[in-house]
XYZ file of C-alpha atoms in Angstrom:
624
model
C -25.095 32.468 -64.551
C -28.525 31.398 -66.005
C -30.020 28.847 -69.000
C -31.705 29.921 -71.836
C -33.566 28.227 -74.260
C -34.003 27.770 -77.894
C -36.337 26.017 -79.935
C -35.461 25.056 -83.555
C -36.882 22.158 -85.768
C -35.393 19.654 -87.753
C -36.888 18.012 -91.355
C -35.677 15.797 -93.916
C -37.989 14.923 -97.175
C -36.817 11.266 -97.048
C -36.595 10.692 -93.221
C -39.766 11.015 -90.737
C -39.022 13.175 -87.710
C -39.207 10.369 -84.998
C -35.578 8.618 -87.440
C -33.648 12.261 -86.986
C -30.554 12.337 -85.024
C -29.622 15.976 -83.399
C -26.761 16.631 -81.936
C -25.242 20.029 -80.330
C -21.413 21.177 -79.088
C -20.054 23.929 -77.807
C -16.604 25.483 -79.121
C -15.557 27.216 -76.024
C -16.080 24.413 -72.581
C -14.521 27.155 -70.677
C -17.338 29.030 -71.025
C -20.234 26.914 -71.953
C -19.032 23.134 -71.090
C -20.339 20.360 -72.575
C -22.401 19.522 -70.125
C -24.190 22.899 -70.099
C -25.671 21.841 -73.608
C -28.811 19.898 -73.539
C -30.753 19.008 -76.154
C -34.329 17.957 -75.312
C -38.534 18.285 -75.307
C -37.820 15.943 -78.704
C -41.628 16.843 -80.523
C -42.959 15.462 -83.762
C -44.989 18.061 -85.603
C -45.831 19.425 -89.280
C -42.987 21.144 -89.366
C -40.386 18.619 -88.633
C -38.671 17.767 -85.714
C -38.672 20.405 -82.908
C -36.153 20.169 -80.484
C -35.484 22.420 -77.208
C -32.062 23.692 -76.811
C -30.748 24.999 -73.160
C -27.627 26.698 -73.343
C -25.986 27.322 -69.461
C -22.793 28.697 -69.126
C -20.500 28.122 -65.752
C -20.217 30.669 -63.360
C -19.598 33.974 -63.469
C -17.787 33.778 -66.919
C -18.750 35.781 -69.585
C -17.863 35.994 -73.649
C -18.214 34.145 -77.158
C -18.917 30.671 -77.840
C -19.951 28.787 -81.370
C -22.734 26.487 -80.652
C -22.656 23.872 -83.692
C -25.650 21.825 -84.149
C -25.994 18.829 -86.551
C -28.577 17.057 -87.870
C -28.402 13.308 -89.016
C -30.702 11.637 -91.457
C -31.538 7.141 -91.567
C -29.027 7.456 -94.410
C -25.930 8.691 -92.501
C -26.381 11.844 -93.975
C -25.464 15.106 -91.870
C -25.929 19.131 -91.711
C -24.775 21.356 -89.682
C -25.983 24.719 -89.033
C -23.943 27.246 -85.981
C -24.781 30.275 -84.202
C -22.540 32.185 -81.782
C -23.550 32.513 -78.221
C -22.455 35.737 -76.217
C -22.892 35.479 -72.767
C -23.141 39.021 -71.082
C -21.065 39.755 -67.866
C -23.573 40.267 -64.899
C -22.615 42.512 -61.631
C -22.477 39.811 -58.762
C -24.110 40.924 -55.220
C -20.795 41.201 -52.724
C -20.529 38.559 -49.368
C -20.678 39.838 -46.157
C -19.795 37.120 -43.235
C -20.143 37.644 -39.465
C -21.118 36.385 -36.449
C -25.068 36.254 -35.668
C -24.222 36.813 -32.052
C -21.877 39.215 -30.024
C -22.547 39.435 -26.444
C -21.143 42.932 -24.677
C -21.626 44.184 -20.978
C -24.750 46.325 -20.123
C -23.604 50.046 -20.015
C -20.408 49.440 -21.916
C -19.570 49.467 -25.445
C -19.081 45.391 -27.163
C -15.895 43.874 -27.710
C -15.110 43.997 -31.457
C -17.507 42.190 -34.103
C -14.993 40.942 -36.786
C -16.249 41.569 -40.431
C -15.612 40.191 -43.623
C -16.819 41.348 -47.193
C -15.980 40.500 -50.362
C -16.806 40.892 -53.938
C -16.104 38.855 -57.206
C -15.892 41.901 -59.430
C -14.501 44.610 -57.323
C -11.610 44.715 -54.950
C -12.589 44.130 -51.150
C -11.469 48.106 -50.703
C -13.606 49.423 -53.145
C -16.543 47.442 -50.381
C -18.582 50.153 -48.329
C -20.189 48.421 -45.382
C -22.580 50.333 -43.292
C -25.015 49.594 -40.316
C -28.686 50.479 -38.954
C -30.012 49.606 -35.655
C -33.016 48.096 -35.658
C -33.595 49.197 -31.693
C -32.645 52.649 -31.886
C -33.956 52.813 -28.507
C -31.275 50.771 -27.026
C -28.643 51.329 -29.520
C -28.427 54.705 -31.503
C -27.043 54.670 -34.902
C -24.706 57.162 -33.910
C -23.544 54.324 -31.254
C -22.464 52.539 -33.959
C -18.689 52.405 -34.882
C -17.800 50.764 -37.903
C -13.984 50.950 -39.098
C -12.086 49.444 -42.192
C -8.813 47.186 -41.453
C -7.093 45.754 -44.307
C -8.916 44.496 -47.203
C -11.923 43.391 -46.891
C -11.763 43.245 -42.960
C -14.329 45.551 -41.030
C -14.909 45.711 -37.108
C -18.191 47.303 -35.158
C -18.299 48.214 -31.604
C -21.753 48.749 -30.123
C -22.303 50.716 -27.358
C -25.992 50.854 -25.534
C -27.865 53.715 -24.624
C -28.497 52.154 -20.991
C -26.680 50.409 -18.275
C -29.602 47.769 -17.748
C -28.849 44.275 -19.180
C -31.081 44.809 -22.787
C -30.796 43.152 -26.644
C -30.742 44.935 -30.158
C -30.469 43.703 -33.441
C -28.020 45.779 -35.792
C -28.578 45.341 -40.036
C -25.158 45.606 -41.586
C -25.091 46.259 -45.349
C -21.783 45.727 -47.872
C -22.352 47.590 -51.285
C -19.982 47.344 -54.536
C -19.208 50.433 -56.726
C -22.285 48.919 -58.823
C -24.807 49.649 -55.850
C -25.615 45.683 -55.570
C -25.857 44.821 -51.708
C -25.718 41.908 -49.457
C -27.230 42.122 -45.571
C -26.016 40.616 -42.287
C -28.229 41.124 -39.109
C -26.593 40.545 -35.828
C -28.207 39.856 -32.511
C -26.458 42.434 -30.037
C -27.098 41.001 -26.410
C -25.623 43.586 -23.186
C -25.780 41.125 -20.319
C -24.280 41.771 -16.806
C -20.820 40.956 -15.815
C -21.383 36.745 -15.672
C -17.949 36.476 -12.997
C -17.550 39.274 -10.459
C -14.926 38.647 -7.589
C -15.958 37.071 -3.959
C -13.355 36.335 -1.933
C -8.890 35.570 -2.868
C -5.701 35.390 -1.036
C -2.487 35.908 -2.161
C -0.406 32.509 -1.397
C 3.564 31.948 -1.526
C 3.206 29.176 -3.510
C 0.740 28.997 -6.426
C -1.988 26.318 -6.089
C -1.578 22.878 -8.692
C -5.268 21.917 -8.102
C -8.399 23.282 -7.484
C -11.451 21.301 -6.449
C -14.949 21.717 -4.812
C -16.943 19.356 -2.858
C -19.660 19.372 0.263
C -17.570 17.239 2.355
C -19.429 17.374 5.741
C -22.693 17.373 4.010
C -24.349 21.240 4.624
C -25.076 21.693 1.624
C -22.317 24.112 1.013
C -19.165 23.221 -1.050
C -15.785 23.566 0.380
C -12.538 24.454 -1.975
C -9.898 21.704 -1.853
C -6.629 23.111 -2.455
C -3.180 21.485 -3.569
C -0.441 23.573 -3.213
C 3.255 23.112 -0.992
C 2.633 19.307 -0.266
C -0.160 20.136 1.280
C -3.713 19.176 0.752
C -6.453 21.902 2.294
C -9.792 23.478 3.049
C -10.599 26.768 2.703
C -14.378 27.842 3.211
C -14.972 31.014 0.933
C -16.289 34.282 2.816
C -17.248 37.685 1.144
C -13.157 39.377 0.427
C -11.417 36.376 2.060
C -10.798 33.019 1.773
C -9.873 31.221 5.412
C -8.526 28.196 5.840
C -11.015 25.319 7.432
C -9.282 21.979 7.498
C -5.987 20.718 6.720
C -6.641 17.280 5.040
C -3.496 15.531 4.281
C 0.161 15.910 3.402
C 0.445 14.725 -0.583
C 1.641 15.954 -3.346
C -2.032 16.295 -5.227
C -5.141 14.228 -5.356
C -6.465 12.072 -8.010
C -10.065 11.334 -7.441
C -12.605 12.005 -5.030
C -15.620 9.459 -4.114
C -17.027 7.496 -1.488
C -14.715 4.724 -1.533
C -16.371 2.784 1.936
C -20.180 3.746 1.173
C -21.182 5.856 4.240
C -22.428 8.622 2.339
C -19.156 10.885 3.385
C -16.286 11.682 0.506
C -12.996 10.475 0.584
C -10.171 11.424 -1.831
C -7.115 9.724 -3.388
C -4.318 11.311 -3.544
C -0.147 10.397 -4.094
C 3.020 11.240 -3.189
C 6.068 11.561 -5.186
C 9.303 11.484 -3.847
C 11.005 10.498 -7.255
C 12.084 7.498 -5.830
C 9.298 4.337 -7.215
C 10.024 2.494 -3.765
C 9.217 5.564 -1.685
C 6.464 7.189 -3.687
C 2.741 5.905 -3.459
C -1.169 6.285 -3.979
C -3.197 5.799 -0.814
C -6.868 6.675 0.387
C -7.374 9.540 2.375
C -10.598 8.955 4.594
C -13.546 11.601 5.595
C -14.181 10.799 9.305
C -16.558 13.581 9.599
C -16.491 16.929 10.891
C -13.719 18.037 8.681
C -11.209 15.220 9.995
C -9.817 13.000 7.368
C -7.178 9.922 8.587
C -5.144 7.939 5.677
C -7.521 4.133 5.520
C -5.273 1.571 6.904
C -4.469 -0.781 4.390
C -5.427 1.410 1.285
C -1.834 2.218 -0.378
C -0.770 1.852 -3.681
C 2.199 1.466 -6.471
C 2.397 4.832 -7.733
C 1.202 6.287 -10.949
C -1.840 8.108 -12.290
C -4.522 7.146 -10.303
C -8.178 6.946 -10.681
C -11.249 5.645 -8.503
C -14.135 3.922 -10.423
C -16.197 0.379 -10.173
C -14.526 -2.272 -12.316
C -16.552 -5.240 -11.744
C -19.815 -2.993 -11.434
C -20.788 -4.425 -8.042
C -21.208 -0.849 -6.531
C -17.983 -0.285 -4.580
C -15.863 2.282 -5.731
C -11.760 0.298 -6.883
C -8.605 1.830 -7.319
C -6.886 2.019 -10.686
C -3.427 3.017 -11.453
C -1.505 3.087 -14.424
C 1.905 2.467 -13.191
C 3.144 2.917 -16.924
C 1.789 3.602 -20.395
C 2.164 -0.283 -20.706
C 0.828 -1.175 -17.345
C -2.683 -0.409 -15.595
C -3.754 -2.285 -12.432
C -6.911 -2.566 -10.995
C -7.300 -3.353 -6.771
C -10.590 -4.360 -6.085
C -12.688 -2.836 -3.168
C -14.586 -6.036 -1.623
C -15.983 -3.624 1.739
C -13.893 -5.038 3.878
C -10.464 -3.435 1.869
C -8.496 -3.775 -1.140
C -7.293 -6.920 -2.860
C -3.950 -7.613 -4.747
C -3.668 -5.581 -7.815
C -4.610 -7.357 -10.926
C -2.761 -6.671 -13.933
C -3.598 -5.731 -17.572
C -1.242 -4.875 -20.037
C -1.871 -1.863 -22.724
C -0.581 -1.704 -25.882
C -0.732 1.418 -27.664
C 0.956 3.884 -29.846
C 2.895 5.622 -26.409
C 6.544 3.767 -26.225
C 6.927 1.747 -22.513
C 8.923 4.827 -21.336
C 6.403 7.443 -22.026
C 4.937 9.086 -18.997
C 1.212 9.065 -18.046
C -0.054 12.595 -16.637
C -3.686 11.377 -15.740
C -6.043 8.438 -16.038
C -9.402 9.373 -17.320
C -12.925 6.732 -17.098
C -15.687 7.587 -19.501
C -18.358 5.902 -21.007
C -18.659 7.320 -24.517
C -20.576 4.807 -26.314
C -23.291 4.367 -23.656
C -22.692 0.514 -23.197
C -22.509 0.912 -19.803
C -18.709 -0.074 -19.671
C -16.191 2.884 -19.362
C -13.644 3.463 -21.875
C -10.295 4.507 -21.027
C -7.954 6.954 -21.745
C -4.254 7.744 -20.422
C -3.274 11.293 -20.949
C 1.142 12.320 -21.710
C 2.221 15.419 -19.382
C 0.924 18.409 -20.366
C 5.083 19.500 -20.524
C 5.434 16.238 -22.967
C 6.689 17.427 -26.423
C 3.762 15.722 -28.497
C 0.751 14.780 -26.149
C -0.892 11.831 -27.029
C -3.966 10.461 -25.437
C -4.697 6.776 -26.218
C -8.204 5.498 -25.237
C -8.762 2.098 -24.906
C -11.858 -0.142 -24.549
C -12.758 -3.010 -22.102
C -13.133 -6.653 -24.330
C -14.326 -8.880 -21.274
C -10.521 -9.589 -20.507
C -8.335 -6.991 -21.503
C -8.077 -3.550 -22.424
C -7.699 -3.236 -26.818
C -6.585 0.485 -27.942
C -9.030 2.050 -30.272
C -7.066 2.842 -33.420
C -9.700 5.515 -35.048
C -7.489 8.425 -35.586
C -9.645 10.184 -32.845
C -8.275 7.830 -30.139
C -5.053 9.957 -30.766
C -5.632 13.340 -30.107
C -4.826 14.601 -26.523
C -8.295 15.689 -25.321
C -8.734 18.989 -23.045
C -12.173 18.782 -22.006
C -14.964 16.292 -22.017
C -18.982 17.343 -22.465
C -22.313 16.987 -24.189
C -21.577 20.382 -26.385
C -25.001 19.320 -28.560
C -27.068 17.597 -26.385
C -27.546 14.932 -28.169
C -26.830 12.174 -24.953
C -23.164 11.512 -26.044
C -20.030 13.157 -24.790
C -18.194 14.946 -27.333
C -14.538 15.904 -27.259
C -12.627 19.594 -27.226
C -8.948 18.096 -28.469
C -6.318 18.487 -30.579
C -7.002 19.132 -34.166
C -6.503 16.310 -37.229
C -3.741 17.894 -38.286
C -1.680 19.894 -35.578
C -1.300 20.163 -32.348
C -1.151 23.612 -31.921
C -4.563 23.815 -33.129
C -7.746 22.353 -31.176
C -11.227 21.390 -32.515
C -14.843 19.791 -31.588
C -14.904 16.413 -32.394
C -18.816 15.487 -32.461
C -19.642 12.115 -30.732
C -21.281 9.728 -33.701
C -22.057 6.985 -31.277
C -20.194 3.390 -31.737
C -16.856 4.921 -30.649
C -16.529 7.056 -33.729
C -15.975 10.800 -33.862
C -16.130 13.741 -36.557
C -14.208 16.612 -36.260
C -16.353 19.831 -36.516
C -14.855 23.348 -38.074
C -13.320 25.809 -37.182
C -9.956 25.181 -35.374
C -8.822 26.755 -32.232
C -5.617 28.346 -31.440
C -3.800 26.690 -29.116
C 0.305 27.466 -28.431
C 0.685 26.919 -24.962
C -1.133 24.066 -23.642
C -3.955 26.539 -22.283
C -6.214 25.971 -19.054
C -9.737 24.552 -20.583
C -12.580 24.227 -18.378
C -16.326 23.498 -19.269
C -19.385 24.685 -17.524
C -22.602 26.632 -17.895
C -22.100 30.222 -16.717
C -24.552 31.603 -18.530
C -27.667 29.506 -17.187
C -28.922 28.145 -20.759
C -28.088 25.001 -20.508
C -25.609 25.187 -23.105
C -21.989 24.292 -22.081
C -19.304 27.386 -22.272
C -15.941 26.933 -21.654
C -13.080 28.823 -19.653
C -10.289 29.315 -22.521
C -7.048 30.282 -20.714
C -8.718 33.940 -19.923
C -10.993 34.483 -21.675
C -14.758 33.457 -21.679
C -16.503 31.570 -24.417
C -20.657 31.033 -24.060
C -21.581 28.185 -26.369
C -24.283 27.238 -28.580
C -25.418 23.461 -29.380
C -24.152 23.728 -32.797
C -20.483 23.783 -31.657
C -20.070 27.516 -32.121
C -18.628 30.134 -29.088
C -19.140 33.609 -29.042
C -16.336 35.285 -27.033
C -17.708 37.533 -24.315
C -15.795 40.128 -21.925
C -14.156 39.230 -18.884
C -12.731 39.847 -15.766
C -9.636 37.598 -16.167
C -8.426 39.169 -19.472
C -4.910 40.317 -17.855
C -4.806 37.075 -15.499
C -2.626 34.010 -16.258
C -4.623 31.572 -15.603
C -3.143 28.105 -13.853
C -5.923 25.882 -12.611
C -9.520 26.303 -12.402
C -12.447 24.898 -11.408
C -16.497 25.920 -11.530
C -18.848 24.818 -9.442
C -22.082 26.362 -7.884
C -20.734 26.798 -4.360
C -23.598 28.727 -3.029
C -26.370 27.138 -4.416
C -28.057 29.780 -5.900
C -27.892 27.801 -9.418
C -25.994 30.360 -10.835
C -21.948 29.257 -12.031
C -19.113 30.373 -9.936
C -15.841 29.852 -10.309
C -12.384 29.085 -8.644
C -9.036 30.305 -10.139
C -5.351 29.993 -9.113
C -3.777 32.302 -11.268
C -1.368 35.257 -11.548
C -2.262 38.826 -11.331
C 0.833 41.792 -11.373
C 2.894 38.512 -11.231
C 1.633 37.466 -7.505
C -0.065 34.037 -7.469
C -3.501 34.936 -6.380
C -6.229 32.295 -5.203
C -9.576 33.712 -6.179
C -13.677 32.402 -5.967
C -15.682 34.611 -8.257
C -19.738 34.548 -8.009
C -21.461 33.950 -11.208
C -23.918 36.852 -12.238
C -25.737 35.354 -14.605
C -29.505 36.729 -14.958
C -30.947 33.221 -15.765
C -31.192 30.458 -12.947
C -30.434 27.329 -13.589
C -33.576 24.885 -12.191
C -32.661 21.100 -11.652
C -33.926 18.647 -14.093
C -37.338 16.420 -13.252
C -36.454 13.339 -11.461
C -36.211 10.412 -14.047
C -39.469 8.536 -14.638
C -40.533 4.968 -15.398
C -37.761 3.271 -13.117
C -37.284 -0.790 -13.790
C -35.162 -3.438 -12.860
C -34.664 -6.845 -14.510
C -32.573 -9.592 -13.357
C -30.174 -10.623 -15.786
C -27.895 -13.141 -14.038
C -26.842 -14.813 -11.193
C -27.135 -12.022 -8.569
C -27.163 -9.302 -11.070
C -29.972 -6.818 -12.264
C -29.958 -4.232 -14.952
C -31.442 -0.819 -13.696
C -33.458 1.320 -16.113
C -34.972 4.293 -16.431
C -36.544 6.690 -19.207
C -34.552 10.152 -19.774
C -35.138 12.804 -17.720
C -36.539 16.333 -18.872
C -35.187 19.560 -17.353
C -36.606 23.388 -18.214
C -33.157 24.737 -19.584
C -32.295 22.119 -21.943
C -33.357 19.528 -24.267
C -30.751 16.900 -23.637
C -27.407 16.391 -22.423
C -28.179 15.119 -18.763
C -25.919 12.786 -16.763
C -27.567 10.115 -14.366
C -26.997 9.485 -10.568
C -27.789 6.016 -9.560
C -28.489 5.291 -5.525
C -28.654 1.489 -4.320
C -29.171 0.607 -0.572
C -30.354 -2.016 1.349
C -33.383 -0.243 2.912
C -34.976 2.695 1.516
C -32.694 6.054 1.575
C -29.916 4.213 2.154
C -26.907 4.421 -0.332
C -24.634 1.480 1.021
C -24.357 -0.400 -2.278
C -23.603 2.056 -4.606
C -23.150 5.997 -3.617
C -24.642 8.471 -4.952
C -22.503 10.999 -3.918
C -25.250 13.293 -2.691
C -27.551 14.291 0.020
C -31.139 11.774 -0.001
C -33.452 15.195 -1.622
C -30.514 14.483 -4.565
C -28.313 17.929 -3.655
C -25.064 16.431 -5.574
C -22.255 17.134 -3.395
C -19.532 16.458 -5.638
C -19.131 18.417 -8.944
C -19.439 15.498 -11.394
C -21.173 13.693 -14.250
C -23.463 11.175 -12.513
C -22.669 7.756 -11.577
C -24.182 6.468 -14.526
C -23.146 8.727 -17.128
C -25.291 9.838 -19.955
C -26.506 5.838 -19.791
C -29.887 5.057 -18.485
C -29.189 2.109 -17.716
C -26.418 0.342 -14.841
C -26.105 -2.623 -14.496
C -25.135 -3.879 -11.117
C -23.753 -7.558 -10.190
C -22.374 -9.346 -6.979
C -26.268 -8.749 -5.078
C -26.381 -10.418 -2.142
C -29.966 -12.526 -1.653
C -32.347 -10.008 -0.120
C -34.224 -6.576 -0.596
C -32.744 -3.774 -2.236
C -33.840 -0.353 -3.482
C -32.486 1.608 -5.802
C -32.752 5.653 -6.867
């Protein structure tokens, strides 16, 4: 696996050293290639011609090889002279691979650390791996359990010494039957349980949707429930979860957002009757006081609907795609909705193929939001087209990302650009990370995900980093900014999982979590409290805020990115606009004037820092 080097010289009686031609080849390239002979260092001196030979043979092969070298005088004439080169076979150090994380409960021994050795010279079973703690305080050696699967496939469980929350490193060490050794150290961190239960109820009918909101404004989120037709409140207490408000009778929601501007959230929701004539989208209004009324005048053709601000001029519209061919846009002007307008989509989905959801997001940062119709989750082959806005029409976006059904959207890195969790390049039982590259293009990341069954994905920080972990069907995954998950123990592990949906719902910046989900086959509603040690502290409020008119009553609002104490990037922006100060009656922010966000949401303005707005009336405005 090395060079060496020869020197040798070259003379001729009739030929000065500087008119000598050397040349050198190897009669074995399996061994030493051609290109691992190099003739060089070419020196005149008294003794001819001295030339530096480096012989270096490929990888770990080992045997005979003639090395020929010939000399060449002005006069054509040659000589050869050859020498056989053994190269000796060397004992290779073995691999060990593992994660540099595992994550376990305080005062209970780790899930399994998977473990895999190998070795170019021995068989993987002829591999001894053994482990030291470097904290034998916290983790004995005797606490360590190492055991030998198949091959070269090892497993460790590490169990603490105490039942406080506490971190260890562990050295594990792989040795051949030569004594050569390779080292892995793993970071061992015993954390308290991050989801213990709160408050469930065992329903006759599972729940379809789960959402959380502050709908009267107390700075205390509600749980909006779909379930039986029914649209409901329920206000979690410690064991139980009571029923507030009923809000509407519907089928499921769509979107939630402050579709009139008076700082209170209304929702948009649908009914499906399976007859087109009979089914429709409408507005459900918040009058206050947990009493909501359907907004006279605010029904739709039905489809998957969505709220968000088309022409940019503040007020929240109404989109529907009444068909993977067919999206229409009604425009809120204040005063109520106008005729739907119209815009055709052309994609790889056939006109009969049925749209599941309608999805907004801006993920090139232009300030325009891309879009992206998602097939049934119970559609043989989910596709997800994603199209973007030209000035006059929607164009699909034919990079092969623009494809993939997508299962959760989020800043994984940090870098200021969402990134996608979807199906993988080449199946779509497998899912991957596909790392946002900025202009609408995206680069799947390694490894792949199982993924069977279509399984419940939800995004969030539990862990109070500032690093977004995700809800896997069951199981719990706390994530790093480099796209890896390490899988930590949970609560759920024997619960099926339906819907779910985190949110913060007693502000004590710590992640909770809602579930509708099965447990000894009874569907069971369920809030569980976050118990994470760390606290997540709000980001500092944008500085350097700017506005500069850029039409006819338009302005571009700017600001300079925000900083916040858990994380380095990865922050969405809320944009306020209002006619006096405080006020939010041209755009909503969808939160209380101190900035408590009372919807759980990316802001307004996406990862952007900039919005622009249009349609300004002459006047004073002010904007937050």
């Amino acid at each position: 696996d090395t060079t060496t080097n020869i020197m040798f010289y070259v003379r001729d009686d009739r030929t000065s050293p500087n008119n000598l031609h050397v040349q050198a080849a190897s009669s074995n390239p399996v061994l030493i290639p051609q290109s691992g002979v190099r003739l060089s260092d070419f020196t005149a001196t008294d003794q001819g011609l001295r030339v530096k030979l480096s012989l270096t043979p490929l990888t770990n092969q080992f045997g005979d090889a003639t090395i020929t070298i010939t000399a060449t005088d002005r006069g054509g004439l040659s000589a050869s002279r050859f020498f056989v080169a053994t190269v000796i076979p060397v004992n290779d150090s073995p691999a060990i691979t593992a994660a540099e994380t595992l994550l376990g409960l305080a005062g209970a021994p780790s899930p399994p650390l998977p473990i895999q050795v190998s070795d170019l010279e021995s068989s993987a079973d002829q591999l001894v791996v053994t482990g030291r703690s470097l904290a034998p305080t916290i983790v004995p050696e005797s606490n360590l359990a190492l055991t030998h699967g198949s091959g070269g496939n090892w497993n460790l469980v590490v169990t603490p010494a105490t039942a406080e929350p506490a971190q260890a490193q562990i050295e594990l060490t792989v040795t051949d039957p030569e004594g050569a050794q390779a080292k892995r150290t793993v970071n061992v961190l015993f954390q308290r349980e991050l989801l213990t239960p709160f408050g469930s109820a065992v329903d006759d009918a599972r729940a379809n949707q789960l959402l959380w909101a502050d709908f009267n404004g107390d700075r205390r989120m509600e749980l909006l429930i779909s379930r039986s037709g029914s649209l409901i409140l329920r206000q979690p207490q410690p064991d139980r979860l009571p029923q507030l408000a009923f809000v509407a009778t519907a089928d499921g929601f769509d979107d939630l957002g402050d579709v009139d501007n008076d700082g209170d959230l209304d929702l948009l929701v649908h009914v499906n009757t399976g007859n087109v004539t009979s089914s429709r989208v409408f507005v459900v209004r918040n009058l206050g006081g947990f009493r909501f009324e359907q907004m006279p005048g605010a029904v739709f053709t039905p489809g998957a609907a969505r709220f968000a601000d088309f022409d940019l001029d503040g007020r929240l519209d109404v989109w529907v795609a009444e068909s993977a061919t067919n999206l229409v846009v009604y425009r809120n002007t204040g005063a109520g909705f106008e005729v739907g307008r119209h815009f055709a989509l052309k994609s790889s989905l056939p006109d009969s193929a049925s749209v599941g959801s309608l999805t907004l997001m801006d993920f090139d940062a232009d300030g325009r939001d891309e879009l992206v119709l998602a097939t049934p989750d119970s559609a043989p082959l989910r596709s997800d087209p994603v199209f973007r806005w030209t000035g006059d029409g929607f164009v699909a976006i034919t990079n092969f990302w623009a494809s993939r059904a997508i299962h959760a959207i989020a800043d994984f890195d940090q870098d200021g650009l969402p990134d996608l969790f979807a199906d993988d390049v080449g199946s779509s039982t497998l899912l991957a990370f596909w790392r946002n590259q900025g202009g609408l293009e995206f680069l799947q990341t390694v490894p792949t995900w199982s993924n069977p069954g279509r399984l419940t994905t939800v995004v969030a920080d539990f862990d109070g980093d500032g690093v977004t972990d995700m809800l896997f069907s069951n199981s719990l995954y706390l994530g790093s900014r480099d796209f890896t998950f390490a899988r930590i123990q949970s609560p759920l592990a024997n619960a099926n999982v339906a819907v779910a949906a985190p949110a913060d719902f007693d502000g004590d910046g710590v992640m909770d979590i809602a579930l509708s989900m099965s447990l000894t086959n009874l569907p069971t509603l369920a809030v569980y409290r976050g118990g994470s040690r760390t606290t997540n502290r709000p980001p500092a409020s944008p500085p350097n805020l700017r506005a500069q008119i850029v039409g006819t009553h338009a302005v571009m609002l700017s600001w300079d990115r925000a900083t916040d104490p858990e994380q380095s990037g990865g922050l969405t922006y809320n944009v306020r606009v209002g006619t006096a100060p405080g006020l939010a009656d041209v755009i909503s922010p969808m939160s209380l004037p101190d900035g408590f966000r009372m919807v759980v949401k990316h802001g307004n303005a996406g990862w952007s820092s900039n919005r622009l707005l249009t349609a300004l009336q002459p006047g004073r405005t002010y904007y937050a």
